[in-house]
XYZ file of C-alpha atoms in Angstrom:
671
model
C 78.405 105.951 -50.585
C 79.085 102.778 -52.539
C 78.312 101.870 -56.116
C 78.882 98.148 -56.599
C 78.812 97.900 -60.364
C 79.511 94.180 -60.517
C 79.403 92.637 -57.022
C 81.928 89.975 -56.154
C 80.692 86.513 -55.324
C 80.789 86.006 -51.576
C 81.182 82.381 -50.387
C 78.252 81.160 -48.337
C 78.869 79.352 -45.102
C 76.823 76.280 -44.331
C 76.350 72.686 -45.316
C 76.149 71.117 -48.771
C 72.716 71.807 -50.292
C 73.265 69.888 -53.534
C 69.920 68.707 -54.970
C 69.499 65.423 -56.841
C 66.524 64.735 -59.097
C 64.541 67.837 -58.084
C 62.671 70.108 -60.435
C 64.337 73.506 -60.591
C 62.557 76.687 -59.550
C 64.080 80.139 -59.138
C 64.151 79.910 -55.311
C 66.109 76.629 -55.499
C 68.372 78.111 -58.196
C 69.295 81.059 -55.960
C 69.830 78.756 -52.971
C 72.506 76.784 -54.849
C 73.977 79.342 -57.228
C 77.139 81.425 -57.204
C 77.890 84.575 -59.199
C 80.244 84.908 -62.149
C 80.719 88.113 -64.163
C 77.616 89.521 -62.488
C 75.309 86.617 -63.370
C 74.032 83.923 -60.969
C 75.037 80.474 -62.195
C 74.484 76.848 -61.191
C 76.488 73.743 -62.135
C 74.536 70.795 -63.526
C 75.458 67.118 -63.925
C 73.131 64.810 -65.865
C 73.645 61.084 -65.182
C 72.375 59.324 -68.302
C 72.785 55.863 -66.734
C 70.577 56.756 -63.758
C 68.217 59.085 -65.630
C 68.612 61.851 -63.079
C 70.458 65.105 -62.563
C 72.516 66.731 -59.840
C 72.256 70.457 -59.078
C 75.525 71.305 -57.348
C 75.844 73.673 -54.427
C 78.323 76.087 -56.009
C 79.885 77.115 -52.692
C 80.787 73.476 -51.935
C 81.439 71.960 -55.388
C 83.356 74.345 -57.671
C 84.342 71.609 -60.159
C 82.077 69.166 -61.999
C 84.678 66.405 -62.281
C 85.599 66.510 -58.577
C 81.941 66.041 -57.696
C 81.394 63.169 -60.138
C 84.552 61.360 -59.077
C 84.105 61.671 -55.314
C 80.330 61.836 -54.800
C 79.074 59.622 -57.638
C 81.932 57.234 -58.415
C 83.491 57.053 -54.925
C 87.043 57.994 -56.011
C 89.643 59.756 -53.896
C 90.833 63.132 -55.179
C 94.413 61.870 -55.362
C 93.286 59.046 -57.624
C 91.375 61.514 -59.801
C 94.413 63.789 -60.101
C 96.541 60.918 -61.348
C 94.199 60.313 -64.315
C 92.692 63.796 -64.655
C 93.197 64.300 -68.398
C 91.815 60.849 -69.234
C 88.871 61.442 -66.896
C 88.181 64.831 -68.505
C 88.250 63.215 -71.938
C 85.648 60.661 -70.777
C 83.192 63.344 -69.650
C 83.868 66.094 -72.214
C 84.836 64.268 -75.421
C 83.526 60.676 -75.441
C 80.400 60.555 -77.662
C 79.110 57.655 -75.505
C 79.742 59.446 -72.220
C 77.661 58.670 -69.129
C 77.606 62.218 -67.760
C 76.539 65.504 -69.369
C 78.098 68.523 -67.674
C 76.938 72.088 -67.945
C 76.134 75.405 -66.339
C 72.815 77.206 -66.017
C 73.100 80.984 -65.789
C 70.336 83.467 -65.050
C 69.793 86.519 -67.265
C 67.054 89.068 -67.835
C 65.552 90.913 -70.764
C 62.447 93.043 -71.192
C 59.060 92.036 -72.554
C 56.981 94.188 -74.902
C 55.648 96.174 -71.945
C 59.137 96.939 -70.649
C 58.864 94.521 -67.718
C 61.966 92.603 -66.648
C 61.779 88.948 -67.620
C 64.204 86.272 -66.353
C 65.498 83.453 -68.555
C 68.064 80.689 -68.171
C 70.950 79.810 -70.454
C 72.429 76.298 -70.588
C 75.990 75.790 -71.804
C 78.840 73.305 -71.538
C 82.510 73.981 -70.953
C 84.384 75.428 -73.942
C 86.345 72.168 -74.452
C 83.221 69.993 -74.673
C 82.825 68.239 -78.036
C 79.165 67.212 -77.623
C 77.703 66.304 -81.023
C 74.334 67.672 -82.094
C 72.133 64.780 -80.889
C 73.775 64.860 -77.459
C 73.316 68.641 -77.218
C 69.634 68.166 -78.029
C 69.332 65.386 -75.444
C 71.024 67.573 -72.814
C 68.749 70.532 -73.556
C 65.594 68.404 -73.556
C 66.504 66.680 -70.275
C 67.043 70.020 -68.517
C 64.009 71.691 -70.142
C 61.651 69.026 -68.780
C 62.900 69.583 -65.230
C 62.576 73.360 -65.115
C 59.768 75.527 -63.901
C 57.677 75.860 -67.073
C 57.486 79.645 -66.686
C 61.251 79.978 -67.191
C 62.527 80.253 -70.741
C 65.633 78.160 -71.486
C 68.153 78.796 -74.269
C 71.160 76.671 -75.221
C 74.415 78.568 -75.804
C 76.946 76.698 -77.959
C 80.262 76.734 -76.119
C 82.492 76.688 -79.194
C 82.460 76.844 -82.984
C 82.205 73.051 -83.201
C 78.956 73.025 -81.258
C 77.608 75.839 -83.431
C 78.268 73.688 -86.485
C 76.659 70.620 -84.860
C 73.506 72.599 -84.039
C 73.150 73.928 -87.588
C 71.131 70.866 -88.629
C 68.863 70.898 -85.555
C 65.705 73.009 -85.499
C 65.902 76.033 -83.227
C 62.288 75.278 -82.301
C 63.357 71.998 -80.711
C 66.519 73.579 -79.280
C 66.149 77.358 -78.861
C 69.599 78.893 -78.713
C 71.598 82.048 -78.230
C 75.167 82.711 -79.344
C 77.822 84.065 -77.034
C 78.141 87.388 -78.837
C 74.344 87.799 -78.708
C 74.334 87.237 -74.963
C 77.480 89.135 -73.994
C 78.383 91.263 -77.024
C 76.439 94.215 -75.623
C 77.329 93.720 -71.971
C 76.779 96.808 -69.901
C 79.929 96.303 -67.852
C 83.101 94.506 -68.870
C 86.378 94.293 -66.926
C 89.322 94.999 -69.246
C 92.408 95.341 -67.062
C 92.460 94.462 -63.358
C 93.744 96.894 -60.780
C 92.811 99.112 -57.880
C 93.372 102.824 -57.460
C 92.153 105.941 -55.700
C 91.592 109.046 -57.774
C 89.351 111.861 -58.895
C 86.736 110.759 -61.450
C 86.800 112.992 -64.554
C 83.897 112.331 -66.941
C 83.823 113.578 -70.551
C 80.892 113.069 -72.900
C 82.761 114.012 -76.086
C 86.320 114.232 -77.355
C 85.954 118.021 -77.492
C 85.191 118.124 -73.766
C 88.220 115.929 -73.119
C 90.511 118.039 -75.337
C 89.516 121.211 -73.500
C 90.541 119.697 -70.152
C 93.320 117.268 -71.150
C 96.062 119.681 -70.109
C 94.849 119.523 -66.518
C 94.826 115.714 -66.288
C 97.369 114.117 -63.998
C 98.369 110.956 -62.184
C 95.540 111.304 -59.644
C 92.711 111.348 -62.237
C 90.451 108.520 -63.439
C 89.350 109.345 -66.998
C 85.908 108.242 -68.197
C 84.675 108.860 -71.761
C 83.153 106.932 -74.687
C 86.467 106.171 -76.437
C 89.792 106.996 -74.833
C 92.268 108.561 -77.285
C 95.587 106.842 -77.914
C 97.498 109.900 -76.676
C 95.825 109.930 -73.247
C 98.399 110.923 -70.599
C 99.430 108.708 -67.706
C 96.532 108.763 -65.243
C 95.241 106.618 -62.385
C 92.604 104.659 -64.297
C 90.444 104.413 -67.421
C 86.706 103.857 -67.883
C 85.208 103.481 -71.363
C 81.514 104.259 -71.652
C 81.201 102.685 -75.126
C 82.162 99.166 -76.249
C 85.852 98.567 -76.873
C 88.266 95.650 -77.072
C 90.808 94.420 -74.518
C 93.441 94.567 -77.296
C 93.096 98.285 -78.071
C 96.128 100.538 -77.660
C 94.604 102.190 -74.615
C 94.069 98.878 -72.843
C 97.601 97.789 -73.735
C 98.739 101.034 -72.104
C 96.553 100.340 -69.060
C 98.054 96.880 -68.799
C 101.595 98.201 -69.132
C 100.978 100.925 -66.575
C 99.194 98.558 -64.201
C 96.073 100.734 -63.908
C 92.433 99.568 -63.801
C 90.368 99.761 -66.968
C 86.796 98.685 -67.690
C 83.813 99.343 -69.917
C 80.854 100.750 -67.947
C 78.195 101.713 -70.459
C 75.708 102.955 -67.862
C 78.270 105.108 -66.051
C 76.278 108.292 -66.754
C 73.362 106.951 -64.719
C 75.635 105.899 -61.863
C 77.480 109.224 -61.906
C 74.237 111.175 -61.751
C 72.758 108.997 -59.004
C 75.868 109.238 -56.811
C 77.125 112.694 -57.940
C 80.467 111.120 -58.842
C 81.827 113.489 -61.508
C 84.804 115.255 -59.961
C 84.524 113.198 -56.774
C 87.313 111.175 -55.222
C 86.612 107.483 -55.568
C 88.198 104.114 -54.972
C 88.073 102.232 -58.269
C 88.657 98.482 -58.463
C 88.501 96.100 -61.426
C 88.877 92.339 -61.038
C 88.138 89.506 -63.448
C 84.545 89.381 -62.211
C 83.534 92.755 -60.781
C 83.925 96.515 -61.099
C 83.522 98.729 -58.043
C 83.381 102.496 -57.577
C 83.307 103.736 -53.995
C 82.888 107.431 -53.304
C 85.257 108.789 -50.664
C 84.278 111.401 -48.125
C 87.424 113.421 -48.861
C 90.566 113.381 -50.929
C 93.257 111.058 -49.588
C 96.409 112.532 -48.114
C 98.998 113.158 -50.854
C 101.999 110.877 -50.994
C 105.439 111.760 -52.258
C 106.108 110.282 -55.703
C 108.610 107.479 -55.864
C 110.742 108.463 -58.853
C 112.557 105.162 -58.956
C 109.636 102.776 -58.542
C 108.867 102.565 -62.283
C 112.376 102.995 -63.657
C 112.883 101.052 -66.897
C 116.401 99.921 -67.665
C 117.605 99.971 -71.282
C 120.568 98.185 -72.746
C 123.269 100.669 -73.701
C 122.562 101.754 -77.294
C 125.442 101.134 -79.707
C 125.982 103.996 -82.144
C 128.897 102.565 -84.083
C 128.650 102.833 -87.847
C 126.704 99.686 -88.754
C 124.895 99.289 -92.079
C 121.217 99.081 -92.866
C 120.423 95.366 -92.927
C 117.653 93.090 -94.174
C 115.446 91.995 -91.300
C 116.363 88.345 -91.764
C 119.972 89.142 -90.812
C 119.019 90.472 -87.358
C 118.681 88.607 -84.086
C 117.054 89.596 -80.814
C 120.399 90.768 -79.426
C 120.509 93.507 -82.089
C 117.886 95.506 -80.197
C 120.541 98.020 -79.024
C 121.537 98.760 -82.638
C 118.292 98.547 -84.633
C 115.520 98.711 -82.013
C 113.348 96.123 -80.331
C 110.757 95.774 -83.075
C 113.294 95.123 -85.832
C 115.299 92.759 -83.597
C 112.198 90.707 -82.740
C 111.241 90.389 -86.406
C 114.789 89.293 -87.192
C 114.525 86.689 -84.421
C 111.247 85.496 -85.953
C 113.032 84.951 -89.270
C 115.617 82.873 -87.415
C 112.993 80.801 -85.543
C 111.071 79.985 -88.715
C 114.145 79.515 -90.879
C 116.313 77.373 -88.607
C 113.550 75.358 -86.886
C 115.979 74.866 -83.974
C 114.087 76.849 -81.321
C 112.147 74.903 -78.683
C 108.516 75.945 -79.159
C 107.145 73.450 -76.613
C 108.370 75.041 -73.360
C 104.956 76.496 -72.464
C 103.447 73.008 -72.574
C 106.266 71.496 -70.521
C 105.447 73.659 -67.489
C 103.512 71.845 -64.714
C 99.854 72.887 -64.420
C 98.879 71.158 -61.144
C 97.673 68.511 -60.831
C 99.074 67.922 -64.342
C 102.822 67.346 -64.633
C 102.738 69.002 -68.083
C 100.502 69.611 -71.106
C 102.560 67.771 -73.720
C 99.776 65.265 -74.426
C 97.438 68.138 -75.243
C 100.078 69.707 -77.493
C 100.486 66.407 -79.317
C 96.739 66.326 -79.939
C 96.730 69.897 -81.240
C 99.622 69.143 -83.600
C 98.237 65.799 -84.744
C 101.332 64.050 -83.393
C 101.554 60.663 -81.718
C 100.403 60.620 -78.102
C 102.554 60.146 -76.181
C 105.231 61.543 -78.498
C 108.912 61.994 -77.667
C 109.687 65.585 -76.702
C 112.152 65.826 -79.591
C 109.393 64.729 -81.966
C 107.015 67.335 -80.533
C 109.646 70.055 -80.961
C 110.025 69.131 -84.601
C 106.238 69.002 -85.095
C 105.783 72.379 -83.364
C 108.430 74.010 -85.559
C 106.859 72.554 -88.702
C 103.397 73.745 -87.625
C 104.648 77.311 -87.058
C 106.467 77.394 -90.403
C 103.357 76.106 -92.150
C 101.125 78.727 -90.557
C 102.983 82.061 -90.490
C 105.716 83.945 -92.301
C 108.045 86.718 -91.157
C 107.968 89.958 -93.154
C 110.823 91.004 -95.401
C 112.222 94.486 -95.026
C 115.215 96.641 -94.221
C 116.200 97.981 -90.782
C 117.933 101.358 -90.423
C 120.245 101.517 -87.376
C 120.341 103.993 -84.510
C 123.673 105.199 -85.905
C 121.909 106.739 -88.900
C 119.565 108.814 -86.730
C 122.474 109.774 -84.465
C 124.478 110.921 -87.490
C 121.590 113.129 -88.594
C 120.898 114.624 -85.154
C 124.542 115.490 -84.561
C 124.855 117.084 -88.009
C 122.595 119.977 -86.987
C 123.740 122.462 -84.297
C 120.161 123.734 -83.995
C 118.866 120.239 -83.232
C 121.638 119.667 -80.680
C 120.821 122.931 -78.928
C 117.112 122.050 -78.829
C 117.884 118.618 -77.361
C 120.029 120.295 -74.694
C 117.203 122.652 -73.714
C 114.748 119.741 -73.530
C 117.083 117.708 -71.307
C 117.476 120.698 -68.982
C 113.691 121.152 -68.734
C 113.260 117.471 -67.889
C 116.038 117.537 -65.300
C 114.467 120.592 -63.618
C 110.921 119.183 -63.931
C 109.718 122.371 -65.627
C 106.752 120.554 -67.087
C 105.222 123.598 -68.753
C 108.337 124.025 -70.919
C 108.551 120.414 -72.139
C 105.740 120.357 -74.715
C 106.807 123.532 -76.616
C 110.405 122.315 -76.667
C 109.307 118.935 -78.049
C 107.278 120.547 -80.809
C 110.169 122.824 -81.761
C 112.532 119.859 -81.876
C 110.127 117.917 -84.100
C 109.912 120.927 -86.451
C 113.697 121.092 -86.719
C 113.959 117.349 -87.465
C 111.462 117.812 -90.264
C 113.373 120.709 -91.831
C 117.108 120.286 -91.149
C 119.194 119.261 -94.180
C 119.917 115.558 -94.537
C 123.629 114.870 -95.120
C 124.488 112.622 -98.059
C 125.854 110.051 -95.579
C 122.332 109.836 -94.133
C 120.334 110.051 -97.347
C 122.283 107.393 -99.235
C 121.506 104.363 -96.964
C 117.839 105.329 -96.851
C 117.495 105.578 -100.643
C 119.319 102.268 -101.034
C 116.518 100.622 -99.049
C 114.064 101.290 -101.895
C 113.010 98.109 -103.727
C 114.526 97.574 -107.154
C 113.588 95.512 -110.172
C 109.928 94.503 -110.514
C 109.175 95.894 -107.054
C 110.481 99.375 -107.904
C 107.907 102.078 -107.191
C 105.833 99.801 -104.987
C 104.018 101.119 -101.941
C 106.047 100.985 -98.724
C 105.358 100.984 -94.986
C 107.788 102.787 -92.676
C 107.650 101.756 -88.989
C 109.306 102.836 -85.769
C 111.843 100.580 -84.059
C 113.019 102.332 -80.926
C 114.910 100.833 -78.016
C 112.178 102.357 -75.812
C 109.205 100.310 -77.020
C 108.065 96.707 -76.982
C 109.718 96.203 -73.589
C 108.438 94.327 -70.518
C 106.710 97.039 -68.489
C 106.934 99.662 -71.255
C 105.157 98.748 -74.478
C 104.765 102.322 -75.842
C 101.843 100.995 -77.909
C 100.692 103.657 -80.354
C 103.222 106.199 -79.069
C 105.587 106.384 -82.054
C 104.615 107.060 -85.665
C 104.352 104.682 -88.582
C 103.663 105.772 -92.167
C 101.703 103.232 -94.179
C 101.552 104.806 -97.655
C 104.979 105.729 -99.023
C 106.110 105.803 -102.658
C 109.392 106.992 -104.062
C 112.538 108.534 -102.599
C 111.090 111.875 -101.488
C 108.191 110.310 -99.585
C 110.541 107.749 -98.028
C 112.892 110.440 -96.716
C 109.925 112.392 -95.317
C 108.530 109.260 -93.667
C 111.868 108.425 -92.016
C 112.092 111.997 -90.694
C 108.566 111.659 -89.274
C 109.399 108.413 -87.491
C 112.609 109.929 -86.074
C 110.682 113.014 -84.953
C 108.086 110.888 -83.137
C 110.811 109.971 -80.632
C 110.519 113.587 -79.436
C 106.737 113.977 -79.429
C 105.486 115.591 -76.192
C 103.640 112.444 -75.232
C 106.514 110.025 -75.838
C 108.952 112.261 -73.965
C 106.606 112.553 -70.969
C 105.944 108.805 -70.840
C 109.640 107.934 -70.964
C 110.427 110.557 -68.318
C 107.780 109.095 -66.012
C 109.352 105.659 -66.501
C 112.833 106.983 -65.672
C 114.177 106.548 -69.221
C 116.881 109.117 -69.936
C 116.862 111.024 -73.263
C 120.558 110.136 -73.572
C 119.680 106.428 -73.736
C 116.854 106.593 -76.296
C 117.248 106.172 -80.048
C 115.052 105.368 -83.002
C 115.642 102.779 -85.687
C 113.374 102.454 -88.701
C 111.856 99.474 -90.544
C 111.105 99.823 -94.271
C 108.824 97.166 -95.778
C 106.765 96.627 -98.871
C 103.084 97.177 -98.244
C 101.041 93.969 -98.248
C 97.313 94.341 -98.976
C 95.352 92.374 -96.414
C 91.942 90.768 -96.457
C 92.048 90.518 -92.680
C 94.283 92.016 -90.021
C 94.428 92.118 -86.284
C 96.102 91.445 -82.991
C 96.363 88.393 -80.792
C 97.646 88.122 -77.250
C 98.681 84.746 -75.910
C 96.487 85.002 -72.829
C 92.919 85.826 -71.903
C 93.338 89.504 -70.933
C 90.098 89.588 -68.945
C 90.853 86.356 -67.007
C 94.500 86.302 -66.034
C 94.399 82.838 -64.402
C 93.256 81.240 -67.688
C 96.244 79.353 -69.117
C 94.249 77.797 -71.959
C 92.970 80.608 -74.119
C 94.475 83.003 -76.630
C 92.536 86.184 -77.409
C 92.368 87.240 -81.059
C 90.817 90.372 -82.556
C 90.503 91.138 -86.246
C 88.870 93.405 -88.805
C 88.886 93.506 -92.594
C 92.076 95.142 -93.833
C 94.922 96.517 -91.755
C 95.593 95.600 -88.102
C 95.758 99.332 -87.344
C 91.952 99.514 -87.313
C 91.974 97.088 -84.380
C 94.691 98.681 -82.277
C 93.688 102.303 -82.834
C 90.018 101.667 -82.056
C 88.635 103.105 -85.321
C 86.588 99.924 -85.776
C 85.194 97.499 -83.252
C 86.804 94.167 -84.185
C 85.539 90.642 -84.221
C 86.745 89.031 -81.003
C 87.598 85.355 -80.510
C 88.985 83.091 -77.825
C 90.874 79.958 -78.891
C 91.664 77.155 -76.457
C 95.268 76.095 -77.121
C 95.114 73.172 -74.662
C 91.980 71.107 -75.364
C 91.250 72.855 -78.678
C 88.237 74.713 -80.037
C 87.327 78.366 -80.288
C 84.396 80.663 -79.722
C 83.201 84.029 -80.969
C 83.045 86.662 -78.246
C 81.849 89.689 -80.237
C 81.072 90.570 -83.856
C 82.227 94.175 -83.579
C 81.387 96.679 -86.310
C 81.042 94.028 -89.025
C 77.847 92.581 -87.543
C 78.455 89.059 -88.874
C 80.862 86.254 -88.154
C 83.656 85.027 -90.412
C 83.210 81.811 -92.419
C 83.937 78.592 -90.549
C 87.044 77.883 -92.655
C 88.533 81.286 -91.788
C 87.786 80.804 -88.101
C 89.580 77.457 -88.254
C 92.610 79.159 -89.810
C 92.550 81.747 -87.030
C 92.673 78.892 -84.549
C 95.904 77.721 -86.195
C 97.279 81.256 -85.906
C 96.349 81.342 -82.204
C 98.162 78.052 -81.571
C 101.231 79.359 -83.420
C 101.216 82.437 -81.197
C 101.241 80.146 -78.155
C 104.166 78.173 -79.611
C 106.150 81.360 -80.268
C 105.531 82.393 -76.671
C 107.786 79.512 -75.623
C 110.710 81.217 -77.367
C 109.982 84.941 -77.134
C 108.882 85.237 -73.482
C 111.490 87.241 -71.619
C 111.852 85.970 -68.046
C 108.997 83.485 -67.677
C 107.462 81.153 -70.243
C 104.036 82.246 -68.986
C 104.710 85.871 -70.003
C 102.283 86.467 -72.899
C 103.023 87.989 -76.293
C 101.218 90.723 -78.218
C 101.354 89.901 -81.944
C 100.126 92.059 -84.838
C 99.325 90.104 -88.000
C 97.639 90.299 -91.358
C 96.196 87.717 -93.739
C 96.612 88.178 -97.487
C 94.099 87.141 -100.128
C 95.977 83.841 -100.466
C 95.184 83.039 -96.834
C 98.794 83.372 -95.642
C 99.476 84.931 -92.240
C 102.248 87.520 -91.954
C 103.402 88.629 -88.494
C 104.331 92.307 -88.491
C 105.137 92.811 -84.806
C 105.951 90.706 -81.736
C 106.280 92.250 -78.298
C 105.625 91.430 -74.638
C 102.083 91.911 -73.402
C 102.045 93.380 -69.911
C 99.693 91.570 -67.559
């Protein structure tokens, strides 16, 4: 039995059926349309010079500009490719443009009697800078050529268009915003992947907690909100709205398992009797599929080396606690990846010598590079010398974000403490034996006992003294502190460990600081973190925990951005940004549904994807500032990407009441 939750678009064979000048009815719409994200859609070109429109056969003409160039203007594709950016500017940005380009998509709602009612939505591409009068002209032209029984709404494609439409009556131009159309989508792909497993459905956290001990690598877990400590399984399904930047989706991305929101899963499960059944589960950018299997697949032997993560050898020599600004990325094997990355950020912003343009130098066929677009985003001369762009990019980053101050405690300090206690050493030995023998049932109790010992064992003076010395002095004495983990087994390509280790966000005074450091050290031995590292082939002998101590900064806004579009991996333009009032933790731990934005870091512009728990959008000036933050994240990607400049970053940030952005974490985002 097959449940096609979001069917993939299947190309149609046949000849070009493009219609020119015809009135549009639903039968003609379906003849020409394709399917994207579960909705039929049709590309439209309005020729203002000729006073007519072209309804493109989607299967034959996937790109507006290719059609205009070859079918209307008689150009060869090679000639178009050679002037593509200039041509795009003429059709998407010129206020006197000849052509108006858009997409009509088909949606349904219910009338007062509960009957399904179709309606069409008209929108442009996200980079289109159509002013208000042109948007009204476009809407009116299309409205007059539609079947009168079909409602038509205009969807602004970006914040600029929203602003342009503010002075135009919504009676003349009825409209719908993106978050109103898609914010309550029934089904949303979050992380692509394909797996076979047993579907385990839980209606409440209590149901999940009662069965969590039995979950394994062959299970697909479905519940309203997946907890951060969910074990490694085959796949995730959320039955309530969530964000692609939550900890659980970061874990899904790092583990390479499928994840999606399917809000009507209960109905599908009941109709197909799927709970407890073996299914094939697939998530792509545009569809989600559950296929029930007749029987469980034959078991396969686990490959213990397939997921092995290699760590640099930790250095346990007696190095001092250091201010973050004195660290570089190569200090990750002394102070941990998080502290080393923040130290590198200090260097990038302070020296201004790093090349932050590399992402834009990469060819994006048919474009040789995107440096002209970068120049436009930075307000630099076009064309600008590469050296000039590097200087402008560095200045833009410095003017937009700051690196946090703080102190990093080295691995050597934790090592000194652990080796000072015979009881702790014996407990570590027993845990290593249990892991080596794969006696899974013994691991969790041993981890909890080890955490108890770390919380109670005496701290030698040689350990206490460097920690106390990290307390602020002078006017900052007694201020609230944040104590964060900085292990060498987190923030790695292929192993993010998002939400796995502890941070303590409200610390005052020496006693609370010592307790917080103990708690962070102990989180290295939590049952979950030990299991996850063991599954990834990370030896306990290679894993250590550094600690970051920082002053607490009150935030008006906090969140996470990833320098990609996590639900459309081929999209090289957009950066995804989530935020909520206050701390970024509310975004990553899922306690609040955040506002969600996409910002185009090539042609510019941004759009609101969802309003989250707040229910209203941020002011236009704040959204513009977030666009600057998104561009800065893209620039930093050029320096911080590990092996490939296209490897995206995951950045946690907060904005103070003065409007300044502080970056509190930079790590790879698995994709």
